[in-house]
PDB file of C-alpha atoms in Angstrom:
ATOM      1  CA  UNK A   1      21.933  30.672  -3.334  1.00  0.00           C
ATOM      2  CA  UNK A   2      19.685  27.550  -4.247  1.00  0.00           C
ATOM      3  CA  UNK A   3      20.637  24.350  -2.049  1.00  0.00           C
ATOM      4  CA  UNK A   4      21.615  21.772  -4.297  1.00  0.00           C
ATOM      5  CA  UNK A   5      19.758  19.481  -2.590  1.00  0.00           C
ATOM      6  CA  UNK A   6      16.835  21.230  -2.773  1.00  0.00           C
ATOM      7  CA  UNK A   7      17.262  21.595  -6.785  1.00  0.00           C
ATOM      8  CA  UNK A   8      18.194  17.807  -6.669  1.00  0.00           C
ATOM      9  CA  UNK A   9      14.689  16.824  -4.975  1.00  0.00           C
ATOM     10  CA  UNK A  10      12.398  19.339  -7.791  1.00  0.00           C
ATOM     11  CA  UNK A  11      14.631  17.540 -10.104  1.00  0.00           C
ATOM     12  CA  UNK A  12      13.875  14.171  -9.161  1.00  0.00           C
ATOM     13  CA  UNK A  13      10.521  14.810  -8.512  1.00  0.00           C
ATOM     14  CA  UNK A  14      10.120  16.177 -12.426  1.00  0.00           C
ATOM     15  CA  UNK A  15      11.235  12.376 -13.645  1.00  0.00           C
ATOM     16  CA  UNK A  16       8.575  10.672 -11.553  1.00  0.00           C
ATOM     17  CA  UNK A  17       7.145  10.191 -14.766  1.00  0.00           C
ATOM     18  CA  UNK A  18       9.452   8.080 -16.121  1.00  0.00           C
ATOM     19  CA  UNK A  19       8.806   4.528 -17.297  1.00  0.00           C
ATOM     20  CA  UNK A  20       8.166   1.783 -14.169  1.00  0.00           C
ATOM     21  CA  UNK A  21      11.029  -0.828 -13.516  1.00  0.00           C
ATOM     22  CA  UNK A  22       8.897  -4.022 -12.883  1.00  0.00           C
ATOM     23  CA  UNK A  23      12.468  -5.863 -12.950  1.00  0.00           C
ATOM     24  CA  UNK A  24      15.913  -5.583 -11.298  1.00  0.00           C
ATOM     25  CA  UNK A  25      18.899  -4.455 -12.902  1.00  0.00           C
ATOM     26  CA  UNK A  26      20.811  -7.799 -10.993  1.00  0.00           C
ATOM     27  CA  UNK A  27      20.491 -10.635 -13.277  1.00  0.00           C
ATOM     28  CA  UNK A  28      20.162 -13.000 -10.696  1.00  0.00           C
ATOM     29  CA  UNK A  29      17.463 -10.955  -8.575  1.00  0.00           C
ATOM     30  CA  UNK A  30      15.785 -10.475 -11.457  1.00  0.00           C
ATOM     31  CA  UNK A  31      15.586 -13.812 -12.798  1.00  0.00           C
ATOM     32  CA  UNK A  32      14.063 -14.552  -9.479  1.00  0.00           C
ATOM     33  CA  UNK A  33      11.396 -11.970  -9.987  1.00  0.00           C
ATOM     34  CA  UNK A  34      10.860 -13.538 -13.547  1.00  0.00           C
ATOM     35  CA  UNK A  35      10.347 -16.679 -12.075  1.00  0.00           C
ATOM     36  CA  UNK A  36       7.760 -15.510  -9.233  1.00  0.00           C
ATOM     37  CA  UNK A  37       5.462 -13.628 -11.710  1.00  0.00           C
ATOM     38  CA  UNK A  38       5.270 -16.794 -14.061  1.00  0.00           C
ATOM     39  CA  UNK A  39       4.801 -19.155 -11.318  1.00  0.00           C
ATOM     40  CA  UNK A  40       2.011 -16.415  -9.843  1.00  0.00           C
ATOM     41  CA  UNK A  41       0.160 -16.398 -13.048  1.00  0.00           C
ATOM     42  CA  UNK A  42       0.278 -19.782 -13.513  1.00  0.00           C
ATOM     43  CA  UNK A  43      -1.372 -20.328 -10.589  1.00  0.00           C
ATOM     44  CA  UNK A  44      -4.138 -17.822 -11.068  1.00  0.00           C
ATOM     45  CA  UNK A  45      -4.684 -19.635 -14.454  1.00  0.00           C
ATOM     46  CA  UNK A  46      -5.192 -22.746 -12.863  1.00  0.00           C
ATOM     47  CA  UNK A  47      -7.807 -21.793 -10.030  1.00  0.00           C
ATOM     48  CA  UNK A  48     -10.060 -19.856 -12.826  1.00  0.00           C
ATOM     49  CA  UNK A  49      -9.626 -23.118 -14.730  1.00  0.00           C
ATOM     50  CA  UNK A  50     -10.959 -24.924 -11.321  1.00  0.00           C
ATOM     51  CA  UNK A  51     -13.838 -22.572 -10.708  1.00  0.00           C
ATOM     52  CA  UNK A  52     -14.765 -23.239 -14.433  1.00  0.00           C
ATOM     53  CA  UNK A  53     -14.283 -27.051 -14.167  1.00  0.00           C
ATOM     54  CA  UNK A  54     -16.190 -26.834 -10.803  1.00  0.00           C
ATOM     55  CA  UNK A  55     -18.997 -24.517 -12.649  1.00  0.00           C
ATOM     56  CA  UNK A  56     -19.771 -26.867 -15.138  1.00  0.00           C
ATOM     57  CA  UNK A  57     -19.809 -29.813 -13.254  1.00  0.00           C
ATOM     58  CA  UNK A  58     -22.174 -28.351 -10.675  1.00  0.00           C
ATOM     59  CA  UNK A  59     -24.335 -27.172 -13.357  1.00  0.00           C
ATOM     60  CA  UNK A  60     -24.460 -30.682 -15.343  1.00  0.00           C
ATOM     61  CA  UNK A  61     -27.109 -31.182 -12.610  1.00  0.00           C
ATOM     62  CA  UNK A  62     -29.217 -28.401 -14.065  1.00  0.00           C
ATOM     63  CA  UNK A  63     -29.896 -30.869 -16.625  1.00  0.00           C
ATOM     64  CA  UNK A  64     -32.700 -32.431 -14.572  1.00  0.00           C
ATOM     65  CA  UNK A  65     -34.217 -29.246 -13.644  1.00  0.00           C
ATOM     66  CA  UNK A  66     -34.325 -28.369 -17.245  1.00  0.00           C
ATOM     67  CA  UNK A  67     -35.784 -32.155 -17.989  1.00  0.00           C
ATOM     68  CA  UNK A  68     -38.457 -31.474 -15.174  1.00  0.00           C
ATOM     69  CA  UNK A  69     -39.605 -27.579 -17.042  1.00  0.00           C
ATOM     70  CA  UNK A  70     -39.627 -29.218 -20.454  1.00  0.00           C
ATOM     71  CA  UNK A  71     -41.782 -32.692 -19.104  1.00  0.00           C
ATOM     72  CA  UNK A  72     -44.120 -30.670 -16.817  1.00  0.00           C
ATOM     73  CA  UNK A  73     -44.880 -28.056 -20.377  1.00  0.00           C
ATOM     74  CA  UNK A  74     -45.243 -31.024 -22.454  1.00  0.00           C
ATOM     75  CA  UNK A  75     -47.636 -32.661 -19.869  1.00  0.00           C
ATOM     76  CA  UNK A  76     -49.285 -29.597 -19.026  1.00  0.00           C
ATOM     77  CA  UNK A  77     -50.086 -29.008 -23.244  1.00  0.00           C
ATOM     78  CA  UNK A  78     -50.887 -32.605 -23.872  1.00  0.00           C
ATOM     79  CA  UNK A  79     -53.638 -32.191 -20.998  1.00  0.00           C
ATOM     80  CA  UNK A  80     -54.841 -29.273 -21.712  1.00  0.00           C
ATOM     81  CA  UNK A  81     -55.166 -30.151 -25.736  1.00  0.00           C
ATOM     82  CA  UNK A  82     -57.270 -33.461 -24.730  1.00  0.00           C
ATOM     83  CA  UNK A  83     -59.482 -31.647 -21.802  1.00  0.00           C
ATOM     84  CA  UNK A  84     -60.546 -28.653 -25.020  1.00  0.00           C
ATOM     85  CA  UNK A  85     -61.586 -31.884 -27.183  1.00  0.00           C
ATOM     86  CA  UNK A  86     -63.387 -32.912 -24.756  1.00  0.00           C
ATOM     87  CA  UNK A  87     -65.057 -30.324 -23.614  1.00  0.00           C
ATOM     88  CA  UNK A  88     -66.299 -29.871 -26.834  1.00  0.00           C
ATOM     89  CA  UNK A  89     -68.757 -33.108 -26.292  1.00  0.00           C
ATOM     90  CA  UNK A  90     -72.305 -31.626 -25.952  1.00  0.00           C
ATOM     91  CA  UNK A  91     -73.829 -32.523 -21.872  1.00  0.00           C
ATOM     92  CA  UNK A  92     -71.169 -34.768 -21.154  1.00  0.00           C
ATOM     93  CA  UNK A  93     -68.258 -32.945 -22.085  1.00  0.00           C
ATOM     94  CA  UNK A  94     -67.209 -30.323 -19.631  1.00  0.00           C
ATOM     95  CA  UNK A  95     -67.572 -33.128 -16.420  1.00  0.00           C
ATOM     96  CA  UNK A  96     -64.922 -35.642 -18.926  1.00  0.00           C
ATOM     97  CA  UNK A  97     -62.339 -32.240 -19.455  1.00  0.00           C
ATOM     98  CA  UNK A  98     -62.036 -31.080 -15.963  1.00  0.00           C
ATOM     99  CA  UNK A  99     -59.666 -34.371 -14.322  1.00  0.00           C
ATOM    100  CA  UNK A 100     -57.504 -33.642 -17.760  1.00  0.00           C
ATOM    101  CA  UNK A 101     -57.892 -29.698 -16.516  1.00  0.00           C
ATOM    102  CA  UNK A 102     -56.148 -30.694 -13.028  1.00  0.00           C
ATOM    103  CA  UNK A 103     -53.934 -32.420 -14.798  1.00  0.00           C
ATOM    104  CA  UNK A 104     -52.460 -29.546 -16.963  1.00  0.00           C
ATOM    105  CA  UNK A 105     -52.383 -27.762 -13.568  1.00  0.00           C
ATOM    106  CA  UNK A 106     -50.303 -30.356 -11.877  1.00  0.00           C
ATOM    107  CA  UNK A 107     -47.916 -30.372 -15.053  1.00  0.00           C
ATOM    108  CA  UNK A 108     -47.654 -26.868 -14.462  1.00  0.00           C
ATOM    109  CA  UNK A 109     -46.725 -27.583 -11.128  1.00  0.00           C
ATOM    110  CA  UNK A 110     -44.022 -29.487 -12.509  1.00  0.00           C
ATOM    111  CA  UNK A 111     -42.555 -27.559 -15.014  1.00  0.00           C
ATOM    112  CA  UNK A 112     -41.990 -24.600 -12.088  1.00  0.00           C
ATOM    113  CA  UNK A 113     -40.076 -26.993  -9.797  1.00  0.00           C
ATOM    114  CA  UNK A 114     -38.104 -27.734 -12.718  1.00  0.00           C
ATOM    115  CA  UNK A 115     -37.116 -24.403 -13.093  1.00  0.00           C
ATOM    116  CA  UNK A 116     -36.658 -23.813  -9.114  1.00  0.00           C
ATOM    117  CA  UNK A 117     -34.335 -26.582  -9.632  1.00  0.00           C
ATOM    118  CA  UNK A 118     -32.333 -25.124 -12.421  1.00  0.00           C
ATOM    119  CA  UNK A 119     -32.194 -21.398 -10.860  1.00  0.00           C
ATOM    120  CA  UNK A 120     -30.889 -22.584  -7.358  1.00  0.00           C
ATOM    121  CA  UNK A 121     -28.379 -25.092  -9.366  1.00  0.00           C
ATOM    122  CA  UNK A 122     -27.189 -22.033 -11.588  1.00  0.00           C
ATOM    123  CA  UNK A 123     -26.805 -20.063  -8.004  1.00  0.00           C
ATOM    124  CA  UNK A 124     -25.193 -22.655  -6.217  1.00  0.00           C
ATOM    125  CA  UNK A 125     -22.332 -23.505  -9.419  1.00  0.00           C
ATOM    126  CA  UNK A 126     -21.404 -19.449  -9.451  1.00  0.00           C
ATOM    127  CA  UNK A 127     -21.253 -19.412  -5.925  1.00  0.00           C
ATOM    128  CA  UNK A 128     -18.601 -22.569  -5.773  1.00  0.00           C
ATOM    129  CA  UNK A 129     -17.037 -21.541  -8.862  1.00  0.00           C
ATOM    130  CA  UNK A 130     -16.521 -18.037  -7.026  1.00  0.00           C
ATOM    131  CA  UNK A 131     -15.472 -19.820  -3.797  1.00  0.00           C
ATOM    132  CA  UNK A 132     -12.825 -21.839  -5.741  1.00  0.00           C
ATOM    133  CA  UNK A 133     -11.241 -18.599  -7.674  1.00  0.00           C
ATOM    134  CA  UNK A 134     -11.881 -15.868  -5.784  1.00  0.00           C
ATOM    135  CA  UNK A 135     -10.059 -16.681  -2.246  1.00  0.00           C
ATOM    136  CA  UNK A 136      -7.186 -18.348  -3.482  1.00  0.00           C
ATOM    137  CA  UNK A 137      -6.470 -15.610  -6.329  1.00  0.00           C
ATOM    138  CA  UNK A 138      -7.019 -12.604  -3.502  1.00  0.00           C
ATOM    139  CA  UNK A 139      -4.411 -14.435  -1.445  1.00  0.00           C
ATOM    140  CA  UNK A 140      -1.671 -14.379  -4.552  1.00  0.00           C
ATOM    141  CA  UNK A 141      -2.715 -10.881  -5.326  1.00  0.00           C
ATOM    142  CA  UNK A 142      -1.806  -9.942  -1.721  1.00  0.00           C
ATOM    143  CA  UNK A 143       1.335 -11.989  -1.277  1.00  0.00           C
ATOM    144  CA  UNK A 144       2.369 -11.662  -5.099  1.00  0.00           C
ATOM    145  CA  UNK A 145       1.404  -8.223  -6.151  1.00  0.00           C
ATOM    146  CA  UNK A 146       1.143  -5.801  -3.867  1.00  0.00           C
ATOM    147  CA  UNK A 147       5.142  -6.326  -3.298  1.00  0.00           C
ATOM    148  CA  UNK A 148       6.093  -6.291  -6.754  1.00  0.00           C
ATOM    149  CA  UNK A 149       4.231  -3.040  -7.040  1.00  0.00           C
ATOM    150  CA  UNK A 150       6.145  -1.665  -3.864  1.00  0.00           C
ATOM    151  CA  UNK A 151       9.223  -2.697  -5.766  1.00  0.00           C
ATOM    152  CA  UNK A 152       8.387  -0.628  -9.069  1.00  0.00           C
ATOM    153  CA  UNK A 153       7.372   2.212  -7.143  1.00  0.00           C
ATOM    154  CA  UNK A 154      10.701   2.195  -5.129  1.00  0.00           C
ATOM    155  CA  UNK A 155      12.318   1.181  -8.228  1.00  0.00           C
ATOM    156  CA  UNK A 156      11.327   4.139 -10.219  1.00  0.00           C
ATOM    157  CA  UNK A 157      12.438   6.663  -7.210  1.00  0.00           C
ATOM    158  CA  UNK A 158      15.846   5.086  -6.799  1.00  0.00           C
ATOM    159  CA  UNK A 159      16.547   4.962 -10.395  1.00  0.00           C
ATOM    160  CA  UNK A 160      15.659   8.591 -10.748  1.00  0.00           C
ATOM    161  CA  UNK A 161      18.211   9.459  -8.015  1.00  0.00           C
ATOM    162  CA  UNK A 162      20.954   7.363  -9.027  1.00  0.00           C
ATOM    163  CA  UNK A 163      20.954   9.233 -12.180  1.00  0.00           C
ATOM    164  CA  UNK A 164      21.397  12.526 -10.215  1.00  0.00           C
ATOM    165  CA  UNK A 165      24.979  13.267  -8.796  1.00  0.00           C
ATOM    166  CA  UNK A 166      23.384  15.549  -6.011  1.00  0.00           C
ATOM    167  CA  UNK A 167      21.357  13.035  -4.498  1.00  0.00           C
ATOM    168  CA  UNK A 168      24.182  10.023  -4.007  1.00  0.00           C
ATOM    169  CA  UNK A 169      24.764  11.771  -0.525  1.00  0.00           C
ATOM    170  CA  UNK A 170      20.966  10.921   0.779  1.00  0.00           C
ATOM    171  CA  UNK A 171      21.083   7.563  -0.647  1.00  0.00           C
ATOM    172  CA  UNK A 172      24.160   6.992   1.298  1.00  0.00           C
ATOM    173  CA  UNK A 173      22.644   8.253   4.561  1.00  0.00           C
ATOM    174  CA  UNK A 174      19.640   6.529   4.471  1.00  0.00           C
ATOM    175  CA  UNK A 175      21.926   3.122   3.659  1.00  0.00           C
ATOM    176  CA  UNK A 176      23.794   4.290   6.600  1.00  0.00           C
ATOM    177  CA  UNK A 177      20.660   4.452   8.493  1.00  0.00           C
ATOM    178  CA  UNK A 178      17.966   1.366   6.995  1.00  0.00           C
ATOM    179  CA  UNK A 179      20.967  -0.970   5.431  1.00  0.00           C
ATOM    180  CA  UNK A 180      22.131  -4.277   7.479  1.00  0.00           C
ATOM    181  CA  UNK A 181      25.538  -3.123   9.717  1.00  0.00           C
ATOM    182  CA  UNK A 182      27.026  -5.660   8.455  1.00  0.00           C
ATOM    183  CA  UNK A 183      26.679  -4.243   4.795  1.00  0.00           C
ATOM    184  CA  UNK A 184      27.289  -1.139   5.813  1.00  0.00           C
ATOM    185  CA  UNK A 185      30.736  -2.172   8.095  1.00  0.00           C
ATOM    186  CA  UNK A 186      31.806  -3.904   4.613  1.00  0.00           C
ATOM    187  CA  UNK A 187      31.986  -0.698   2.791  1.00  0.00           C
ATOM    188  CA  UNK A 188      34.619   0.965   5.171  1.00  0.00           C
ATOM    189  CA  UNK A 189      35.611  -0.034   9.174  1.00  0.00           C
ATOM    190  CA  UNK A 190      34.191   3.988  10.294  1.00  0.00           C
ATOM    191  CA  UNK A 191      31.189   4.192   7.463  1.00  0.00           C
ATOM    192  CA  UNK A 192      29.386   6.864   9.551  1.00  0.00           C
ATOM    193  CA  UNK A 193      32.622   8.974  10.058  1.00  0.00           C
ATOM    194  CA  UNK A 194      33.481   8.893   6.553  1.00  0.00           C
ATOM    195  CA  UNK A 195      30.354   9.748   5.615  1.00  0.00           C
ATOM    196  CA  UNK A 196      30.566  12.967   7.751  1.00  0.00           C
ATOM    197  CA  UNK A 197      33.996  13.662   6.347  1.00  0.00           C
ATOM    198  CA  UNK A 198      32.225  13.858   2.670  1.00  0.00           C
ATOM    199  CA  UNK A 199      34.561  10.915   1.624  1.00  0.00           C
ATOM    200  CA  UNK A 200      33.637  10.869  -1.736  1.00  0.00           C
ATOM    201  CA  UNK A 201      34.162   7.045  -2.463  1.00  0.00           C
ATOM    202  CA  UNK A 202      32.322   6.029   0.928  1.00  0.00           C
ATOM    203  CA  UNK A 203      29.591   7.847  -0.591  1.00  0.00           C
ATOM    204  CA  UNK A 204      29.104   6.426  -3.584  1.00  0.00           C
ATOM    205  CA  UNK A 205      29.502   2.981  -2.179  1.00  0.00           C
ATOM    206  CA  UNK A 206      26.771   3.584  -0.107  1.00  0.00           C
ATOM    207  CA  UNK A 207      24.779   4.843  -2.345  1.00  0.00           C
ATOM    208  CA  UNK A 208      25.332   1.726  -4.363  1.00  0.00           C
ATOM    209  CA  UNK A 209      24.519  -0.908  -1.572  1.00  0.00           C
ATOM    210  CA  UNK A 210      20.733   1.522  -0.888  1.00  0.00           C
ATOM    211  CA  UNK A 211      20.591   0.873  -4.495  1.00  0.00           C
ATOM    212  CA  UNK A 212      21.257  -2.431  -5.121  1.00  0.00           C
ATOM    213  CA  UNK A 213      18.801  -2.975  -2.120  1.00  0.00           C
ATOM    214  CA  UNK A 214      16.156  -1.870  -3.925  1.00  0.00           C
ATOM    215  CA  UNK A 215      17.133  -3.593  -7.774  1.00  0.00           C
ATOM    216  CA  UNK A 216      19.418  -0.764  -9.256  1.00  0.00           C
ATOM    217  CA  UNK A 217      22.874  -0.722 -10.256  1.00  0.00           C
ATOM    218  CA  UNK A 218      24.692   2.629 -10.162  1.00  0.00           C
ATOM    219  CA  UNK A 219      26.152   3.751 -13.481  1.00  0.00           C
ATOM    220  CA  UNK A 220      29.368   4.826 -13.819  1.00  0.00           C
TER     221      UNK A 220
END
């Protein structure tokens, strides 16, 4: 004959495709959780707001760079425009163009530090901007996330077996086994015995504390 237990495992492992429980069933518990996500988003809101505040600021000083590029072109045109006209004056001219030559050059000169200036600004605002976000977000994704996902994922698997008469007898051993004494000593003064009898309303007691442990109510 098939174990029951055995056919209540396939048959709980079948629903593991059920919807995800981001949220207790408790009201209270889950107002709690309510009130962690919000205040977790909120927060990640406000550091990408910093890193763009941060960005921009850092990147208002690009303005100079790009003053620098656009003073050293105009130079470097103006220059080069007058040292051609001269150099156009027969014997005399190409000794008058070439100081106005060096100067083009040197307004060349100029207009590439601008643009140094402008690329390492641009570098430095991303990295700050990423320095400001990045971290602190990381950090709420660890603390914030990753347990809220633990909770779905346990969730789901307890809400599966709560629906599943056969499997009230494991959740009531493993309350027996992971649950606080004092929780379990609250549900009847010999909670192990009574288990081992197959008391029938030990066992779904215990199956309700493992449950309500992990944000599910049993259904009548």
């Amino acid at each position: 004959p098939t174990n029951p237990r055995t056919a209540a495992g396939d048959a709980l492992i079948r629903r593991q495709d059920g919807a995800v429980n981001l949220y207790a069933d408790d009201a209270g518990r889950r107002g709690r959780q309510i009130f962690g996500d919000v205040v977790a988003l909120l927060m990640i809101a406000l550091f990408i707001w910093l890193a763009v505040t941060v960005r921009n600021v850092i990147a208002a000083f690009g303005e100079l760079g790009i003053r620098l590029q656009d003073a050293g072109n105009g130079f470097s045109g103006t220059m080069s425009e007058i040292g051609e006209a001269l150099g156009g004056v027969p014997l005399i001219g190409p000794g008058i163009a070439a100081p106005f030559d060096g100067a083009s050059e040197a307004g060349d000169t100029l207009a590439d530090a601008g643009e140094a200036v402008r690329g390492t600004v641009d570098a430095i605002s991303l990295v700050a901007a990423f320095a400001v976000a990045a971290l602190p977000i990381m950090a709420i994704l660890l603390i914030w996330l990753l347990p809220r996902l633990k909770f779905a994922s346990r969730s789901r698997e307890l809400r599966a077996m709560s629906t599943d008469p056969a499997m009230l007898d494991l959740l009531a051993l493993r309350a027996l086994m992971t649950a606080p004494v004092r929780a379990v000593a609250a549900q009847h003064p010999d909670a192990a015995g009574a288990w081992r009898r197959g008391d029938p309303e030990l066992v779904r007691r215990l199956a309700a504390l493992e449950l309500q442990r992990g944000g599910v109510t049993l259904r009548s």
